mmCIF file with all atom_site columns, C-alpha atoms in Angstrom:
data_model
loop_
_atom_site.group_PDB
_atom_site.id
_atom_site.type_symbol
_atom_site.label_atom_id
_atom_site.label_alt_id
_atom_site.label_comp_id
_atom_site.label_asym_id
_atom_site.label_entity_id
_atom_site.label_seq_id
_atom_site.pdbx_PDB_ins_code
_atom_site.Cartn_x
_atom_site.Cartn_y
_atom_site.Cartn_z
_atom_site.occupancy
_atom_site.B_iso_or_equiv
_atom_site.pdbx_formal_charge
_atom_site.auth_seq_id
_atom_site.auth_comp_id
_atom_site.auth_asym_id
_atom_site.auth_atom_id
_atom_site.pdbx_PDB_model_num
ATOM 1   C CA . GLN A 1 1   ? -13.496 2.585   -9.003  1.00 0.00 ? 1   GLN A CA 1
ATOM 2   C CA . VAL A 1 2   ? -12.864 -1.017  -7.970  1.00 0.00 ? 2   VAL A CA 1
ATOM 3   C CA . TYR A 1 3   ? -11.651 -3.551  -10.537 1.00 0.00 ? 3   TYR A CA 1
ATOM 4   C CA . VAL A 1 4   ? -10.839 -7.252  -10.444 1.00 0.00 ? 4   VAL A CA 1
ATOM 5   C CA . VAL A 1 5   ? -7.169  -7.996  -11.140 1.00 0.00 ? 5   VAL A CA 1
ATOM 6   C CA . PHE A 1 6   ? -5.101  -11.148 -11.265 1.00 0.00 ? 6   PHE A CA 1
ATOM 7   C CA . SER A 1 7   ? -2.193  -10.965 -8.834  1.00 0.00 ? 7   SER A CA 1
ATOM 8   C CA . GLU A 1 8   ? 0.659   -13.199 -9.959  1.00 0.00 ? 8   GLU A CA 1
ATOM 9   C CA . GLU A 1 9   ? 2.254   -12.854 -6.529  1.00 0.00 ? 9   GLU A CA 1
ATOM 10  C CA . LEU A 1 10  ? -0.868  -14.184 -4.757  1.00 0.00 ? 10  LEU A CA 1
ATOM 11  C CA . GLU A 1 11  ? -1.882  -16.380 -7.724  1.00 0.00 ? 11  GLU A CA 1
ATOM 12  C CA . CYS A 1 12  ? -5.547  -15.364 -7.498  1.00 0.00 ? 12  CYS A CA 1
ATOM 13  C CA . TRP A 1 13  ? -8.112  -12.823 -8.666  1.00 0.00 ? 13  TRP A CA 1
ATOM 14  C CA . CYS A 1 14  ? -8.839  -10.043 -6.191  1.00 0.00 ? 14  CYS A CA 1
ATOM 15  C CA . ARG A 1 15  ? -10.400 -6.600  -5.979  1.00 0.00 ? 15  ARG A CA 1
ATOM 16  C CA . ALA A 1 16  ? -8.167  -3.597  -6.474  1.00 0.00 ? 16  ALA A CA 1
ATOM 17  C CA . VAL A 1 17  ? -8.137  0.161   -6.828  1.00 0.00 ? 17  VAL A CA 1
ATOM 18  C CA . VAL A 1 18  ? -5.892  1.383   -9.643  1.00 0.00 ? 18  VAL A CA 1
ATOM 19  C CA . GLN A 1 19  ? -3.515  4.106   -8.458  1.00 0.00 ? 19  GLN A CA 1
ATOM 20  C CA . SER A 1 20  ? -1.117  4.527   -11.370 1.00 0.00 ? 20  SER A CA 1
ATOM 21  C CA . VAL A 1 21  ? -0.615  3.489   -14.991 1.00 0.00 ? 21  VAL A CA 1
ATOM 22  C CA . THR A 1 22  ? 2.776   3.183   -16.668 1.00 0.00 ? 22  THR A CA 1
ATOM 23  C CA . ARG A 1 23  ? 3.595   2.185   -20.227 1.00 0.00 ? 23  ARG A CA 1
ATOM 24  C CA . HIS A 1 24  ? 6.149   -0.522  -20.896 1.00 0.00 ? 24  HIS A CA 1
ATOM 25  C CA . LEU A 1 25  ? 7.462   -1.872  -24.187 1.00 0.00 ? 25  LEU A CA 1
ATOM 26  C CA . ASP A 1 26  ? 4.460   -3.942  -25.199 1.00 0.00 ? 26  ASP A CA 1
ATOM 27  C CA . CYS A 1 27  ? 1.823   -3.338  -22.502 1.00 0.00 ? 27  CYS A CA 1
ATOM 28  C CA . TYR A 1 28  ? 0.684   -1.128  -19.647 1.00 0.00 ? 28  TYR A CA 1
ATOM 29  C CA . GLN A 1 29  ? 1.410   -1.857  -15.994 1.00 0.00 ? 29  GLN A CA 1
ATOM 30  C CA . LEU A 1 30  ? -1.064  -0.774  -13.344 1.00 0.00 ? 30  LEU A CA 1
ATOM 31  C CA . GLY A 1 31  ? -0.064  0.099   -9.799  1.00 0.00 ? 31  GLY A CA 1
ATOM 32  C CA . CYS A 1 32  ? -2.935  -1.301  -7.725  1.00 0.00 ? 32  CYS A CA 1
ATOM 33  C CA . PHE A 1 33  ? -3.944  -1.394  -4.066  1.00 0.00 ? 33  PHE A CA 1
ATOM 34  C CA . LEU A 1 34  ? -5.437  -4.822  -3.329  1.00 0.00 ? 34  LEU A CA 1
ATOM 35  C CA . VAL A 1 35  ? -8.338  -3.969  -1.027  1.00 0.00 ? 35  VAL A CA 1
ATOM 36  C CA . ASP A 1 36  ? -8.737  -7.459  0.441   1.00 0.00 ? 36  ASP A CA 1
ATOM 37  C CA . TYR A 1 37  ? -5.043  -7.949  1.202   1.00 0.00 ? 37  TYR A CA 1
ATOM 38  C CA . ALA A 1 38  ? -3.881  -4.383  2.014   1.00 0.00 ? 38  ALA A CA 1
ATOM 39  C CA . LYS A 1 39  ? -1.003  -4.786  -0.440  1.00 0.00 ? 39  LYS A CA 1
ATOM 40  C CA . TYR A 1 40  ? 0.306   -2.788  -3.345  1.00 0.00 ? 40  TYR A CA 1
ATOM 41  C CA . SER A 1 41  ? 0.946   -4.731  -6.509  1.00 0.00 ? 41  SER A CA 1
ATOM 42  C CA . LEU A 1 42  ? 1.928   -4.188  -10.146 1.00 0.00 ? 42  LEU A CA 1
ATOM 43  C CA . VAL A 1 43  ? -0.500  -5.807  -12.598 1.00 0.00 ? 43  VAL A CA 1
ATOM 44  C CA . GLU A 1 44  ? -0.335  -6.049  -16.379 1.00 0.00 ? 44  GLU A CA 1
ATOM 45  C CA . SER A 1 45  ? -3.237  -4.488  -18.277 1.00 0.00 ? 45  SER A CA 1
ATOM 46  C CA . LYS A 1 46  ? -4.282  -7.868  -19.704 1.00 0.00 ? 46  LYS A CA 1
ATOM 47  C CA . ASN A 1 47  ? -5.049  -9.031  -16.130 1.00 0.00 ? 47  ASN A CA 1
ATOM 48  C CA . ILE A 1 48  ? -7.742  -6.485  -15.259 1.00 0.00 ? 48  ILE A CA 1
ATOM 49  C CA . ARG A 1 49  ? -11.523 -6.947  -15.476 1.00 0.00 ? 49  ARG A CA 1
ATOM 50  C CA . VAL A 1 50  ? -14.663 -5.007  -14.586 1.00 0.00 ? 50  VAL A CA 1
ATOM 51  C CA . PRO A 1 51  ? -16.331 -6.762  -11.621 1.00 0.00 ? 51  PRO A CA 1
ATOM 52  C CA . LEU A 1 52  ? -19.902 -7.990  -11.400 1.00 0.00 ? 52  LEU A CA 1
ATOM 53  C CA . VAL A 1 53  ? -22.187 -5.784  -9.298  1.00 0.00 ? 53  VAL A CA 1
ATOM 54  C CA . GLU A 1 54  ? -22.592 -8.546  -6.681  1.00 0.00 ? 54  GLU A CA 1
ATOM 55  C CA . PHE A 1 55  ? -18.823 -8.781  -6.318  1.00 0.00 ? 55  PHE A CA 1
ATOM 56  C CA . THR A 1 56  ? -18.466 -5.085  -5.480  1.00 0.00 ? 56  THR A CA 1
ATOM 57  C CA . LYS A 1 57  ? -21.073 -5.285  -2.685  1.00 0.00 ? 57  LYS A CA 1
ATOM 58  C CA . ILE A 1 58  ? -18.929 -7.615  -0.557  1.00 0.00 ? 58  ILE A CA 1
ATOM 59  C CA . PRO A 1 59  ? -17.184 -5.604  2.198   1.00 0.00 ? 59  PRO A CA 1
ATOM 60  C CA . TYR A 1 60  ? -13.418 -5.255  1.987   1.00 0.00 ? 60  TYR A CA 1
ATOM 61  C CA . ARG A 1 61  ? -11.335 -7.371  4.360   1.00 0.00 ? 61  ARG A CA 1
ATOM 62  C CA . ALA A 1 62  ? -8.609  -4.741  4.674   1.00 0.00 ? 62  ALA A CA 1
ATOM 63  C CA . LYS A 1 63  ? -8.972  -1.039  5.380   1.00 0.00 ? 63  LYS A CA 1
ATOM 64  C CA . LYS A 1 64  ? -6.508  1.813   5.212   1.00 0.00 ? 64  LYS A CA 1
ATOM 65  C CA . CYS A 1 65  ? -6.055  3.290   8.651   1.00 0.00 ? 65  CYS A CA 1
ATOM 66  C CA . SER A 1 66  ? -3.653  5.284   10.759  1.00 0.00 ? 66  SER A CA 1
ATOM 67  C CA . LEU A 1 67  ? -2.788  5.497   14.425  1.00 0.00 ? 67  LEU A CA 1
ATOM 68  C CA . TYR A 1 68  ? -4.956  8.092   16.155  1.00 0.00 ? 68  TYR A CA 1
ATOM 69  C CA . CYS A 1 69  ? -3.008  11.233  17.191  1.00 0.00 ? 69  CYS A CA 1
ATOM 70  C CA . THR A 1 70  ? 0.343   9.524   16.571  1.00 0.00 ? 70  THR A CA 1
ATOM 71  C CA . LYS A 1 71  ? 2.846   11.551  14.598  1.00 0.00 ? 71  LYS A CA 1
ATOM 72  C CA . PRO A 1 72  ? 6.296   10.465  13.406  1.00 0.00 ? 72  PRO A CA 1
ATOM 73  C CA . VAL A 1 73  ? 9.349   11.759  15.272  1.00 0.00 ? 73  VAL A CA 1
ATOM 74  C CA . THR A 1 74  ? 13.040  11.498  14.612  1.00 0.00 ? 74  THR A CA 1
ATOM 75  C CA . LEU A 1 75  ? 16.302  12.231  16.340  1.00 0.00 ? 75  LEU A CA 1
ATOM 76  C CA . HIS A 1 76  ? 17.822  15.582  15.293  1.00 0.00 ? 76  HIS A CA 1
ATOM 77  C CA . LEU A 1 77  ? 21.588  15.764  15.819  1.00 0.00 ? 77  LEU A CA 1
ATOM 78  C CA . ASP A 1 78  ? 23.379  19.098  16.116  1.00 0.00 ? 78  ASP A CA 1
ATOM 79  C CA . PHE A 1 79  ? 27.094  18.467  15.691  1.00 0.00 ? 79  PHE A CA 1
ATOM 80  C CA . CYS A 1 80  ? 28.028  22.099  16.354  1.00 0.00 ? 80  CYS A CA 1
ATOM 81  C CA . GLU A 1 81  ? 26.414  22.175  19.802  1.00 0.00 ? 81  GLU A CA 1
ATOM 82  C CA . ASN A 1 82  ? 26.986  18.437  20.418  1.00 0.00 ? 82  ASN A CA 1
ATOM 83  C CA . THR A 1 83  ? 23.297  17.800  21.233  1.00 0.00 ? 83  THR A CA 1
ATOM 84  C CA . ALA A 1 84  ? 20.589  15.375  20.206  1.00 0.00 ? 84  ALA A CA 1
ATOM 85  C CA . LYS A 1 85  ? 16.862  16.161  20.422  1.00 0.00 ? 85  LYS A CA 1
ATOM 86  C CA . ILE A 1 86  ? 13.729  14.308  19.396  1.00 0.00 ? 86  ILE A CA 1
ATOM 87  C CA . GLY A 1 87  ? 11.577  16.371  17.052  1.00 0.00 ? 87  GLY A CA 1
ATOM 88  C CA . PRO A 1 88  ? 8.823   16.041  14.459  1.00 0.00 ? 88  PRO A CA 1
ATOM 89  C CA . ALA A 1 89  ? 9.462   14.256  11.162  1.00 0.00 ? 89  ALA A CA 1
ATOM 90  C CA . LYS A 1 90  ? 7.687   14.208  7.809   1.00 0.00 ? 90  LYS A CA 1
ATOM 91  C CA . ARG A 1 91  ? 7.475   10.409  7.613   1.00 0.00 ? 91  ARG A CA 1
ATOM 92  C CA . TRP A 1 92  ? 8.159   7.329   9.727   1.00 0.00 ? 92  TRP A CA 1
ATOM 93  C CA . ASP A 1 93  ? 11.693  6.018   9.526   1.00 0.00 ? 93  ASP A CA 1
ATOM 94  C CA . THR A 1 94  ? 12.443  2.364   8.823   1.00 0.00 ? 94  THR A CA 1
ATOM 95  C CA . ALA A 1 95  ? 13.508  1.524   12.383  1.00 0.00 ? 95  ALA A CA 1
ATOM 96  C CA . ALA A 1 96  ? 10.234  2.852   13.833  1.00 0.00 ? 96  ALA A CA 1
ATOM 97  C CA . ILE A 1 97  ? 8.160   0.861   11.336  1.00 0.00 ? 97  ILE A CA 1
ATOM 98  C CA . GLN A 1 98  ? 10.108  -2.323  12.073  1.00 0.00 ? 98  GLN A CA 1
ATOM 99  C CA . HIS A 1 99  ? 9.769   -1.784  15.846  1.00 0.00 ? 99  HIS A CA 1
ATOM 100 C CA . PHE A 1 100 ? 5.999   -1.298  15.512  1.00 0.00 ? 100 PHE A CA 1
ATOM 101 C CA . GLN A 1 101 ? 5.653   -4.451  13.395  1.00 0.00 ? 101 GLN A CA 1
ATOM 102 C CA . ASN A 1 102 ? 7.625   -6.403  16.016  1.00 0.00 ? 102 ASN A CA 1
ATOM 103 C CA . LEU A 1 103 ? 5.275   -5.142  18.715  1.00 0.00 ? 103 LEU A CA 1
ATOM 104 C CA . LEU A 1 104 ? 2.268   -6.297  16.704  1.00 0.00 ? 104 LEU A CA 1
ATOM 105 C CA . ALA A 1 105 ? 3.778   -9.741  16.141  1.00 0.00 ? 105 ALA A CA 1
#
């Protein structure tokens, strides 16, 4: 379900998919993925609206994607045997993400 939310960070209304809802003292905060900006943002419940049908028919400018057949790896250190080997990892580490973003820039 796509909604229209006001992003205070971007200072504009944009389309979003709600991913989580958390209760705060006096309101609810929604964890949203902004589909036109490929960003995650927290939005207060007072800043969410149901979009017009015409608004939902516009294609998204951003799409979730992944690198084809590319899996994260990490360096495994064995202090007992004094060796280091590259092996599979569960998620990308920060250095790999930063290196990839530098390559794109």
